[in-house]
mmCIF file with all atom_site columns, C-alpha atoms in Angstrom:
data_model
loop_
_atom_site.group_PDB
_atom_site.id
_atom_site.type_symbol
_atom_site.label_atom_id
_atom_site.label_alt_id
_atom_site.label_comp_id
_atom_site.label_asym_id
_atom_site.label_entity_id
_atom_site.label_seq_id
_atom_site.pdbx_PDB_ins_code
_atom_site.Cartn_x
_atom_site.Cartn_y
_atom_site.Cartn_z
_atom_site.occupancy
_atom_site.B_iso_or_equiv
_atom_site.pdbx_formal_charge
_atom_site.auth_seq_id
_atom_site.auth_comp_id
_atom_site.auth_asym_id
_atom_site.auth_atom_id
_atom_site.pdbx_PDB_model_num
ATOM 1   C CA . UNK H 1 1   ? -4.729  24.054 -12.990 1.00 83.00 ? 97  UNK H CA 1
ATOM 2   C CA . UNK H 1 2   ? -5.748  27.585 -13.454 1.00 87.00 ? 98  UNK H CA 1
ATOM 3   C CA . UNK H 1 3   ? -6.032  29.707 -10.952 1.00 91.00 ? 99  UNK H CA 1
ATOM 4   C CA . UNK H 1 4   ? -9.337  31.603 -10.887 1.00 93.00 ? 100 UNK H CA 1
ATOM 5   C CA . UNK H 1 5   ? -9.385  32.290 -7.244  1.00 93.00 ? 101 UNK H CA 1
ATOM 6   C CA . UNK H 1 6   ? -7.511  31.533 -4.346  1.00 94.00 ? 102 UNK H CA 1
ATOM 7   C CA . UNK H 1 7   ? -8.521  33.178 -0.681  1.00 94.00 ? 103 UNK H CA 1
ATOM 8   C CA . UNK H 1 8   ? -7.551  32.355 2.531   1.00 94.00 ? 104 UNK H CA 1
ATOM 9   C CA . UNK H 1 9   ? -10.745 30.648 4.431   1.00 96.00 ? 105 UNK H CA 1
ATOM 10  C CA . UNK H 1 10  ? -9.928  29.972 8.211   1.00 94.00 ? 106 UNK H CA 1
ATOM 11  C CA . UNK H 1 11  ? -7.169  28.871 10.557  1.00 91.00 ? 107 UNK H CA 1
ATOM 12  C CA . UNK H 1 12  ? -7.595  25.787 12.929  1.00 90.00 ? 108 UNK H CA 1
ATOM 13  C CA . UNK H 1 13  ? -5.983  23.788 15.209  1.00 84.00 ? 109 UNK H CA 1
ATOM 14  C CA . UNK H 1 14  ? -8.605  20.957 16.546  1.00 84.00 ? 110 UNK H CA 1
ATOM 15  C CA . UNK H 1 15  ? -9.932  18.777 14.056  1.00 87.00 ? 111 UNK H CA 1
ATOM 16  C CA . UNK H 1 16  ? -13.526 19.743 14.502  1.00 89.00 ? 112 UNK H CA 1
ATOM 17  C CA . UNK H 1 17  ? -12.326 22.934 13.132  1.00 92.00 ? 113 UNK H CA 1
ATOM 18  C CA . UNK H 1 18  ? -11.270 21.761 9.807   1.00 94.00 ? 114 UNK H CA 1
ATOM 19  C CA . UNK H 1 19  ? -13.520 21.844 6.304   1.00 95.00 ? 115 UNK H CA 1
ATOM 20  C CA . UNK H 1 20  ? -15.801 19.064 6.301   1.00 94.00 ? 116 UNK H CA 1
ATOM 21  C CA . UNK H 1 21  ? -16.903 19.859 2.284   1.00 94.00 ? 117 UNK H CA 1
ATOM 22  C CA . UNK H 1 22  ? -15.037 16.912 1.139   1.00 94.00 ? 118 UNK H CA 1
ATOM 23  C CA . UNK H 1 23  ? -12.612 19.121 -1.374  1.00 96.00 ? 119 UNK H CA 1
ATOM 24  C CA . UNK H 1 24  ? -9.512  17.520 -1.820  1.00 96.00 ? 120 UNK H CA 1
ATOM 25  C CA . UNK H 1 25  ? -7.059  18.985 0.188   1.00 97.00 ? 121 UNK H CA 1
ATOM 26  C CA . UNK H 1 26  ? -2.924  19.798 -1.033  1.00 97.00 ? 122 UNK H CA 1
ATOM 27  C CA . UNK H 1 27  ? -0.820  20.350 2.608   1.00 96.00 ? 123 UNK H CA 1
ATOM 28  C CA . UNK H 1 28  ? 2.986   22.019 2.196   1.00 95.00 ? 124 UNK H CA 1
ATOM 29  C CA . UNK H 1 29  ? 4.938   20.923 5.490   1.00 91.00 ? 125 UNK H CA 1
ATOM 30  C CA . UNK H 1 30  ? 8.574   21.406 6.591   1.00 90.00 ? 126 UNK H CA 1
ATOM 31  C CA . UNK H 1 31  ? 10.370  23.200 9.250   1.00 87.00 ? 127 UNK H CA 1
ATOM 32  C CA . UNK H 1 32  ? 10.366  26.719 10.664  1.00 81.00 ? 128 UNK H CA 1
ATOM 33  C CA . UNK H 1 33  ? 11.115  28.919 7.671   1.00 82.00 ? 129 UNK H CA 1
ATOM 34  C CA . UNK H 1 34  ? 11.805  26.360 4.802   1.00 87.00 ? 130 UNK H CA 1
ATOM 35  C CA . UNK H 1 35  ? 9.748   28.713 2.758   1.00 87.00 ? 131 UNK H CA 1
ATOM 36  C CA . UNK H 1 36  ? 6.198   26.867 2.986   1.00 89.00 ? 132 UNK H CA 1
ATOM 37  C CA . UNK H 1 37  ? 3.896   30.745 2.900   1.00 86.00 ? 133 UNK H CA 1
ATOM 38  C CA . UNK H 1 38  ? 6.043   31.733 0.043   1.00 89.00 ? 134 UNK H CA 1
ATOM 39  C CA . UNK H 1 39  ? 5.731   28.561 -2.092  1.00 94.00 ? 135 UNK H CA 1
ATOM 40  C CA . UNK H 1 40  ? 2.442   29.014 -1.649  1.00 92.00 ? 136 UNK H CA 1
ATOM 41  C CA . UNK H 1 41  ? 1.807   32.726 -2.513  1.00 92.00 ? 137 UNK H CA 1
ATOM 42  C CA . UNK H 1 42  ? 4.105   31.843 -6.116  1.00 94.00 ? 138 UNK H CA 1
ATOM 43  C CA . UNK H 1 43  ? 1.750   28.853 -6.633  1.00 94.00 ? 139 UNK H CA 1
ATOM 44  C CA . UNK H 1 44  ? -1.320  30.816 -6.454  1.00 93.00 ? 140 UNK H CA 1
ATOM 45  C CA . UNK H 1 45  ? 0.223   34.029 -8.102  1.00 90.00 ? 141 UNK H CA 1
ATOM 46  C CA . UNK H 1 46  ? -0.672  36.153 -5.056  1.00 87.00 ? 142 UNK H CA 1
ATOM 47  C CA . UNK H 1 47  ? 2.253   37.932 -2.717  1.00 82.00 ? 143 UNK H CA 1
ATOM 48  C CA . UNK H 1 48  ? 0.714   38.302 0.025   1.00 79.00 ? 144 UNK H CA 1
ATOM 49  C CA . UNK H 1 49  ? -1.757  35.931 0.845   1.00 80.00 ? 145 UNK H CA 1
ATOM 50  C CA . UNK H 1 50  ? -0.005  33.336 2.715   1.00 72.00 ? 146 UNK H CA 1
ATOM 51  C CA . UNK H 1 51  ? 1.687   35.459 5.356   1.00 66.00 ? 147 UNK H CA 1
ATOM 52  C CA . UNK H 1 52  ? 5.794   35.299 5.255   1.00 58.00 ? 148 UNK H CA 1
ATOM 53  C CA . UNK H 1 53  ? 8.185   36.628 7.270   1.00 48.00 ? 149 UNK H CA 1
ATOM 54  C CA . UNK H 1 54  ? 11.940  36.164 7.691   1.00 49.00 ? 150 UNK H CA 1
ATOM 55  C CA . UNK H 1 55  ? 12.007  34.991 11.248  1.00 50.00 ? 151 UNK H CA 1
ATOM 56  C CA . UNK H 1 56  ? 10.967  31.198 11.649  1.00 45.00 ? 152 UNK H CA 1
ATOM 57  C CA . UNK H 1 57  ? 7.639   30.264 13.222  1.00 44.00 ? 153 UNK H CA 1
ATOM 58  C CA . UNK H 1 58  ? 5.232   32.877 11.660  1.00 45.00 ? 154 UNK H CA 1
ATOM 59  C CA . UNK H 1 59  ? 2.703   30.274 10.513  1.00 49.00 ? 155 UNK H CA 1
ATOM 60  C CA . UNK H 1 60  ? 1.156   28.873 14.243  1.00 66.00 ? 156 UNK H CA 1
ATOM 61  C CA . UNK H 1 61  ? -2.094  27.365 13.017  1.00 82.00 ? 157 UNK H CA 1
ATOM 62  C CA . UNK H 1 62  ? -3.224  25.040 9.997   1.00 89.00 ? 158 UNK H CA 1
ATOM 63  C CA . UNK H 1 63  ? -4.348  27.537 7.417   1.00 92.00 ? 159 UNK H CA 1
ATOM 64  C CA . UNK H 1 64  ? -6.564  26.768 5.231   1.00 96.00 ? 160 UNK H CA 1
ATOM 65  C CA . UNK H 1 65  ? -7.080  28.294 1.410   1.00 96.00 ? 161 UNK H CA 1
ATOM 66  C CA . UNK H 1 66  ? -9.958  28.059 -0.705  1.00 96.00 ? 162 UNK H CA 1
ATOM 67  C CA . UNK H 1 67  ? -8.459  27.606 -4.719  1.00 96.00 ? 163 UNK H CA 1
ATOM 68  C CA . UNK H 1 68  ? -11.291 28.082 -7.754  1.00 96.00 ? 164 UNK H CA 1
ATOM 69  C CA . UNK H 1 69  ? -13.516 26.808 -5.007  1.00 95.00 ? 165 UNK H CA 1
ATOM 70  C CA . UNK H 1 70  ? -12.882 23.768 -5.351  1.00 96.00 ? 166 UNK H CA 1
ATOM 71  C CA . UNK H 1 71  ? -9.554  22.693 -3.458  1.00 97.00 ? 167 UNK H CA 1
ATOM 72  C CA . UNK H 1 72  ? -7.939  23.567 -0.242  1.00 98.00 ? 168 UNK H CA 1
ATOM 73  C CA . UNK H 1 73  ? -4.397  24.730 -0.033  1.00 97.00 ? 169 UNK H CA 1
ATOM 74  C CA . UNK H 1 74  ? -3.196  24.106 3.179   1.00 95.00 ? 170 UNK H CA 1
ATOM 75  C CA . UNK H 1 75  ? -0.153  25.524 5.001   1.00 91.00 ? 171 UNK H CA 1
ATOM 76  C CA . UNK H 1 76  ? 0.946   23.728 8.081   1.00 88.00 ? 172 UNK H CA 1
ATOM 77  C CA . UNK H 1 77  ? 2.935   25.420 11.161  1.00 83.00 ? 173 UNK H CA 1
ATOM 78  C CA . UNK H 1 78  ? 6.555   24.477 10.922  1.00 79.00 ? 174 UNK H CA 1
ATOM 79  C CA . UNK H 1 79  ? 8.548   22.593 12.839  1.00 74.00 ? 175 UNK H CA 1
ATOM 80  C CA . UNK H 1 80  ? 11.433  22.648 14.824  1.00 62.00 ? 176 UNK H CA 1
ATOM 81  C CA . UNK H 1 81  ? 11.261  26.408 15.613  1.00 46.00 ? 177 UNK H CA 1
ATOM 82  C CA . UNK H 1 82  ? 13.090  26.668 19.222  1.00 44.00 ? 178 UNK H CA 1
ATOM 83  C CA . UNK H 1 83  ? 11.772  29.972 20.224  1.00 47.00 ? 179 UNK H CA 1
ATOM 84  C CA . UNK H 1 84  ? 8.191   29.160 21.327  1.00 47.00 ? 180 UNK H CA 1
ATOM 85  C CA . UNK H 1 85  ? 7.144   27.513 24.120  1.00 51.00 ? 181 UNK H CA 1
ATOM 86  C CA . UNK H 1 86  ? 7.299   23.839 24.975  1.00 57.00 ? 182 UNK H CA 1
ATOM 87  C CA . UNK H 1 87  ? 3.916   23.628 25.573  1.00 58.00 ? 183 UNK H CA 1
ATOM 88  C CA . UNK H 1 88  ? 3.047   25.780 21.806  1.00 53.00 ? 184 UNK H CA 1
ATOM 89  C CA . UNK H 1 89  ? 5.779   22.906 19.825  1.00 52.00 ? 185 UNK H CA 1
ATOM 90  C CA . UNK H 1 90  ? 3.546   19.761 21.330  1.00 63.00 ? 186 UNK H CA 1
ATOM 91  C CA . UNK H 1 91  ? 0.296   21.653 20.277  1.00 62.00 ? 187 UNK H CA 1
ATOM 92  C CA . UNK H 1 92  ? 1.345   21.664 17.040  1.00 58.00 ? 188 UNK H CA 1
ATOM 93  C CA . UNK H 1 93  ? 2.958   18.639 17.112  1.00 69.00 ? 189 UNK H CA 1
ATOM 94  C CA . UNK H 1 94  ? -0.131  17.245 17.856  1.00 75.00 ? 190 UNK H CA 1
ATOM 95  C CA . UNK H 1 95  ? -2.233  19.398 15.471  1.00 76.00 ? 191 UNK H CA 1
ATOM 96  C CA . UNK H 1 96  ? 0.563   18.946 12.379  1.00 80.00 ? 192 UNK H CA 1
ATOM 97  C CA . UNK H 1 97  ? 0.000   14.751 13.194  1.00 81.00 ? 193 UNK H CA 1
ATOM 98  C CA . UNK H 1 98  ? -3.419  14.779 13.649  1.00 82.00 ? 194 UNK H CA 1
ATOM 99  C CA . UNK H 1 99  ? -4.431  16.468 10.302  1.00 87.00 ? 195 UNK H CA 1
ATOM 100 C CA . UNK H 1 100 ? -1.867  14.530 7.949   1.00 86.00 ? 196 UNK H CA 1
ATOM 101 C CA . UNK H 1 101 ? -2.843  10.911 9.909   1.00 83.00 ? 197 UNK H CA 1
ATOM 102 C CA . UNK H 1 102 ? -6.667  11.611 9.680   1.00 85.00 ? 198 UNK H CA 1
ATOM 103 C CA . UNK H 1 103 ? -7.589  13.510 6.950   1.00 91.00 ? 199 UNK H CA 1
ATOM 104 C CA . UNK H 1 104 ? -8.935  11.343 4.044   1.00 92.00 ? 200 UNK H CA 1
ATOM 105 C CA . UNK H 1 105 ? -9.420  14.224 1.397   1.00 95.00 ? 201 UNK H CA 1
ATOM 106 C CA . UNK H 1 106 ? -5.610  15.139 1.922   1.00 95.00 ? 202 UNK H CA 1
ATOM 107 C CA . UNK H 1 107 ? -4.290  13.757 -1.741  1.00 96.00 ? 203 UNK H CA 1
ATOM 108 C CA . UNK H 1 108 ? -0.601  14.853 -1.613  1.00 96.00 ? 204 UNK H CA 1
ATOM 109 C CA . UNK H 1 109 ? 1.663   16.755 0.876   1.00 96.00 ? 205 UNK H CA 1
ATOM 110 C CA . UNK H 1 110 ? 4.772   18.977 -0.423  1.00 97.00 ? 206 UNK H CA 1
ATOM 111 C CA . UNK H 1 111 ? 7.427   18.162 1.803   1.00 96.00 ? 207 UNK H CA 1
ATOM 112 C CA . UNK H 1 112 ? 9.610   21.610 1.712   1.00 96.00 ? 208 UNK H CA 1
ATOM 113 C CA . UNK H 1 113 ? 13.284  21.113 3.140   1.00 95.00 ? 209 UNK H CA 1
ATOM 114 C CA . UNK H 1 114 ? 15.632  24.301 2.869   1.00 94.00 ? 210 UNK H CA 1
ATOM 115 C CA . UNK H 1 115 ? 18.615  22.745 0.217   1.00 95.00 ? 211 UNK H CA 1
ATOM 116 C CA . UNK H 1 116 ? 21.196  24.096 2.104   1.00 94.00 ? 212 UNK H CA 1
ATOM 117 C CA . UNK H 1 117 ? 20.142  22.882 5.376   1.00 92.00 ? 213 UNK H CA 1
ATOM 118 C CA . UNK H 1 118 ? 20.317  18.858 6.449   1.00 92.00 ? 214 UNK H CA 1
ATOM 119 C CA . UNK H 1 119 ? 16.948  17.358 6.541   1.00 94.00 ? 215 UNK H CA 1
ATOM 120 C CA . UNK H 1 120 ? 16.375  17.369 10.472  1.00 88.00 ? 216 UNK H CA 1
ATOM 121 C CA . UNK H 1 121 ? 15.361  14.622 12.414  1.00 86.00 ? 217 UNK H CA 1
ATOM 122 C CA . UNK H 1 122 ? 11.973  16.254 12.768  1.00 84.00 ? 218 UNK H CA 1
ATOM 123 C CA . UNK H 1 123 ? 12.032  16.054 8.788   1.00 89.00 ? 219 UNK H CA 1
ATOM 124 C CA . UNK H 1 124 ? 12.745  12.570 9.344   1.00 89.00 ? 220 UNK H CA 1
ATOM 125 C CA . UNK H 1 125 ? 9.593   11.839 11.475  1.00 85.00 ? 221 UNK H CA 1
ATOM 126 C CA . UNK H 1 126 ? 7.399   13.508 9.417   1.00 86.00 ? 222 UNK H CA 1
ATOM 127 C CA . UNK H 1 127 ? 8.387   11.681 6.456   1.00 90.00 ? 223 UNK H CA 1
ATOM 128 C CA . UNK H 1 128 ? 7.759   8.676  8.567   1.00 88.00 ? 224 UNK H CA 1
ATOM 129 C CA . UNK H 1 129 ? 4.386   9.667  9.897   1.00 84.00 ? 225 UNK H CA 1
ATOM 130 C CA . UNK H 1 130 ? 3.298   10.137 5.795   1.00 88.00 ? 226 UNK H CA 1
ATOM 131 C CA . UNK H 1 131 ? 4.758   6.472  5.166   1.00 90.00 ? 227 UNK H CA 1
ATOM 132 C CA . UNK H 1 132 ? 2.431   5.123  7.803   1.00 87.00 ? 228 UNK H CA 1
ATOM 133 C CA . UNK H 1 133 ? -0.586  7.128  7.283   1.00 86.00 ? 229 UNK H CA 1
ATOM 134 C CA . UNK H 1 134 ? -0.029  6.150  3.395   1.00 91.00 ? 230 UNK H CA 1
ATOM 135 C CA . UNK H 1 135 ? -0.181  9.553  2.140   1.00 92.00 ? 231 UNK H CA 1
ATOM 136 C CA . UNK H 1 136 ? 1.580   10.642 -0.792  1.00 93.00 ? 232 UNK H CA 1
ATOM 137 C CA . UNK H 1 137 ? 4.457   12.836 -0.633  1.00 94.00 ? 233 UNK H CA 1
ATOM 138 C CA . UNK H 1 138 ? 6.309   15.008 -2.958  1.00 96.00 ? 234 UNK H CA 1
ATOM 139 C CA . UNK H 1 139 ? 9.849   16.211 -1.752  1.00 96.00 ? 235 UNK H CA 1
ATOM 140 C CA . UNK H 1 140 ? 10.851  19.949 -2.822  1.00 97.00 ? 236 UNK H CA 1
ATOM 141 C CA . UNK H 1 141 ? 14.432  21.474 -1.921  1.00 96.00 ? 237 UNK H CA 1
ATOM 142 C CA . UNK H 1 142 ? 13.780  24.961 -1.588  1.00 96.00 ? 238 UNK H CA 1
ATOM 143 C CA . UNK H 1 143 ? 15.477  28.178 -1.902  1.00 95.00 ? 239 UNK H CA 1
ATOM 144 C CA . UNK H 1 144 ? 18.173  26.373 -4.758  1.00 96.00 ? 240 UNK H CA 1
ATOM 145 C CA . UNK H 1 145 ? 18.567  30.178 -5.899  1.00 95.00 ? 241 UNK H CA 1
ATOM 146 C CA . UNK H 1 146 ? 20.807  30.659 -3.091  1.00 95.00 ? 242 UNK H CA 1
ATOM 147 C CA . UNK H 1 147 ? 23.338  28.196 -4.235  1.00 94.00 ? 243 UNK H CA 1
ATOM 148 C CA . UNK H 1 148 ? 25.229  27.876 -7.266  1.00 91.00 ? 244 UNK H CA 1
ATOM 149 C CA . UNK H 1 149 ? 24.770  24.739 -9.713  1.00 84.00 ? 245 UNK H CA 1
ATOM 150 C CA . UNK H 1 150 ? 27.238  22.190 -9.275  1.00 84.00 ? 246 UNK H CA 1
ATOM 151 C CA . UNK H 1 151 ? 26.540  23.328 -4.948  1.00 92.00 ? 247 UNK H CA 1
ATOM 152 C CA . UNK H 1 152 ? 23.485  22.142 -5.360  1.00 90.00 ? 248 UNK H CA 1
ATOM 153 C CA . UNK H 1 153 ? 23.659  19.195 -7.164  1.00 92.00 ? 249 UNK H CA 1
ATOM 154 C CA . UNK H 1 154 ? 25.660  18.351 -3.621  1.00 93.00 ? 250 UNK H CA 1
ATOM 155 C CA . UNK H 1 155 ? 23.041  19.745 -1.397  1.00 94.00 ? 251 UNK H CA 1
ATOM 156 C CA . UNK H 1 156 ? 20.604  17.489 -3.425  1.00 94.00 ? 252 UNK H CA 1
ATOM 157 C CA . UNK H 1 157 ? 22.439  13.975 -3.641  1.00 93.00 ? 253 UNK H CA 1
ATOM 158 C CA . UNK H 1 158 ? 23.299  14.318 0.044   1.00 94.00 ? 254 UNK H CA 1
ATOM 159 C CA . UNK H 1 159 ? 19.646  15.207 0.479   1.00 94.00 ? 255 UNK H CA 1
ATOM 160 C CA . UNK H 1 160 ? 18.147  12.029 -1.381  1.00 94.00 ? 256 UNK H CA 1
ATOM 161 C CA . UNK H 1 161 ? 21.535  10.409 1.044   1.00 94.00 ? 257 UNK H CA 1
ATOM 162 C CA . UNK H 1 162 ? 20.398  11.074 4.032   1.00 93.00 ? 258 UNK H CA 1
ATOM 163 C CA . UNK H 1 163 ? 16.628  10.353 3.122   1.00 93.00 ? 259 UNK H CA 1
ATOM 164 C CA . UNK H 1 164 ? 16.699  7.197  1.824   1.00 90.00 ? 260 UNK H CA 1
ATOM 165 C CA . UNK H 1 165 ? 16.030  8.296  -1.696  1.00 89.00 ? 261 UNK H CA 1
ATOM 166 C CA . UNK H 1 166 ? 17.218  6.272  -4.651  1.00 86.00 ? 262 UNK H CA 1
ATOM 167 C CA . UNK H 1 167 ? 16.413  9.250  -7.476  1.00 87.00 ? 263 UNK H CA 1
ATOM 168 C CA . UNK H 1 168 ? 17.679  12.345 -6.943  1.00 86.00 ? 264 UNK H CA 1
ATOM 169 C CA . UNK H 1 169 ? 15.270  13.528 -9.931  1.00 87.00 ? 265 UNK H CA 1
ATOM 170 C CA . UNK H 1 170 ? 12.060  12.575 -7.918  1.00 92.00 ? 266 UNK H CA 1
ATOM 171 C CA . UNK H 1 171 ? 13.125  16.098 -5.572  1.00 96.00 ? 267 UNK H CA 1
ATOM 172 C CA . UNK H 1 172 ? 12.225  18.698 -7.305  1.00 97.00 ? 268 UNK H CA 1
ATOM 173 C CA . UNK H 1 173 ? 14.226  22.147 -6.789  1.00 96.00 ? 269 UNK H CA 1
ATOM 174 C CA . UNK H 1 174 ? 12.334  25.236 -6.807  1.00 97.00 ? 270 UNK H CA 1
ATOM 175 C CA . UNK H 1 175 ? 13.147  28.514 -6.498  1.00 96.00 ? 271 UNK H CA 1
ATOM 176 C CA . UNK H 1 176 ? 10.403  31.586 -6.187  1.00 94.00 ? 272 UNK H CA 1
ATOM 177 C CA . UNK H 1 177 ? 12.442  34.238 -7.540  1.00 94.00 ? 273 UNK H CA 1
ATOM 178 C CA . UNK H 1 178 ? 13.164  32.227 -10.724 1.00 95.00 ? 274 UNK H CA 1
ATOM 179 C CA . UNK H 1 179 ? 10.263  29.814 -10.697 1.00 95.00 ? 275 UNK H CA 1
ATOM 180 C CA . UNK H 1 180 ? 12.567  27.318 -11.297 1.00 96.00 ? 276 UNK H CA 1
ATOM 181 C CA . UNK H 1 181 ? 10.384  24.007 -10.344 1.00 96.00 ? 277 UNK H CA 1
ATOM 182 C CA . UNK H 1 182 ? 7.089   25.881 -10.658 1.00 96.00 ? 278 UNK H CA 1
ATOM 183 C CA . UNK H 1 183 ? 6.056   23.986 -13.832 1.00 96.00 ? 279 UNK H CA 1
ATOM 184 C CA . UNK H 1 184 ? 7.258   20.263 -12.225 1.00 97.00 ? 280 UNK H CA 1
ATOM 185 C CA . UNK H 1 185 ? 5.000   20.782 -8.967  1.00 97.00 ? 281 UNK H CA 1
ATOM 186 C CA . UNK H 1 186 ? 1.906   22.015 -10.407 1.00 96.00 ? 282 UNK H CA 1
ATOM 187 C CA . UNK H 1 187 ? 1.986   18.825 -12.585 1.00 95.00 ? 283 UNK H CA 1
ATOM 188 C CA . UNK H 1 188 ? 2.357   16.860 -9.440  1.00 96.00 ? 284 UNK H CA 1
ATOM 189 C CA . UNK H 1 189 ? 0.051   18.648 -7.847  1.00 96.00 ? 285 UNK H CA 1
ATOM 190 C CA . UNK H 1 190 ? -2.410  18.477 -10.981 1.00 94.00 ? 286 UNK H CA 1
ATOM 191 C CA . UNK H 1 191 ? -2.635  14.524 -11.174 1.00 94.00 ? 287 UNK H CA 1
ATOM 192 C CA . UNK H 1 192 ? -3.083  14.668 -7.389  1.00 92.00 ? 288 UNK H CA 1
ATOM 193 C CA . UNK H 1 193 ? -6.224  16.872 -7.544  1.00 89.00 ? 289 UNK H CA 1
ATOM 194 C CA . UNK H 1 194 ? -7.871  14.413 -10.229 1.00 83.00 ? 290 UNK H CA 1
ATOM 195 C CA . UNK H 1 195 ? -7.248  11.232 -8.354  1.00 74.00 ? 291 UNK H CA 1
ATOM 196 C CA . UNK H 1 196 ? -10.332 9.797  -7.067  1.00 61.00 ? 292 UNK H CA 1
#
């Protein structure tokens, strides 16, 4: 896909608040600070529109952005961020599952987990929640710049391990300094937006 335009067009939280155009719909989920806003911003070639920020939990609604006009981009609150309230985690706990189990224009979500980190049992659930809800996932280990090669060949087999993945190849690592992995997803991504 080329990117002709890509603005940010609303947050929400309730369903009723969520397009109803019938675009097809690309969601990037993972935990607090996995590097979700920043995939995005190197996918659509623009640094600051998703907003980043070192400390975990700066995305707190389901933001929605409008690509060529004709797709939606959406970046999901993460999870597993301790320093909010109770009260804040179930809302979006609630939101996060009631967009991915409902929404029938959503035609892939990038499942970001942090290659140096374990997948969490929160990554766990989710991936669980997309199994049941029959929605498509793509799985990509993040931040693989900050580990050398034959490191992260670890960090990934004991990834695909601990997730119940026979390939290793089907994660793809990405990195946004390098771009490493930018190519991979936007093929994946690409077949996605032209299933009917």
């Amino acid at each position: 896909m080329r990117i002709k335009s890509a603005d940010f067009l609303k947050s929400a939280i309730l369903p009723d608040q969520f397009p109803r155009d019938g675009r097809p719909e690309i969601a990037f989920a993972g935990r607090s600070n996995a590097g979700k806003s920043t995939l995005l911003n190197v996918l659509l070639n623009k640094k600051n529109l998703a907003k980043t920020s070192k400390r975990p939990g700066k995305t707190q609604m389901i933001n929605f952005f409008d690509v060529n006009g004709s797709v939606y981009f959406v970046d999901l609150p993460g999870y597993g961020f301790a320093k909010v309230s109770k009260a804040l985690r179930e809302e979006w706990g609630r939101a996060i599952t009631d967009y991915l189990a409902t929404r029938n224009t959503l035609r892939i979500v990038a499942h970001l987990i942090d290659v140096r980190h374990k997948p969490s049992h929160n990554d766990h659930e989710l991936l669980d929640l997309l199994e049941e809800a029959k929605v498509p996932t793509v799985l990509v280990a993040t931040k693989v710049d900050k580990v050398g090669a034959a490191e992260r060949m670890r960090y990934l087999e004991a990834m695909a391990e601990e997730l119940g993945i026979d390939e290793v190849d089907s994660i793809i690592p990405f990195s946004a300094v390098s771009k490493e992995g930018l190519r991979e997803l936007w093929n994946t991504i690409d077949a996605c937006i032209t299933r009917k």
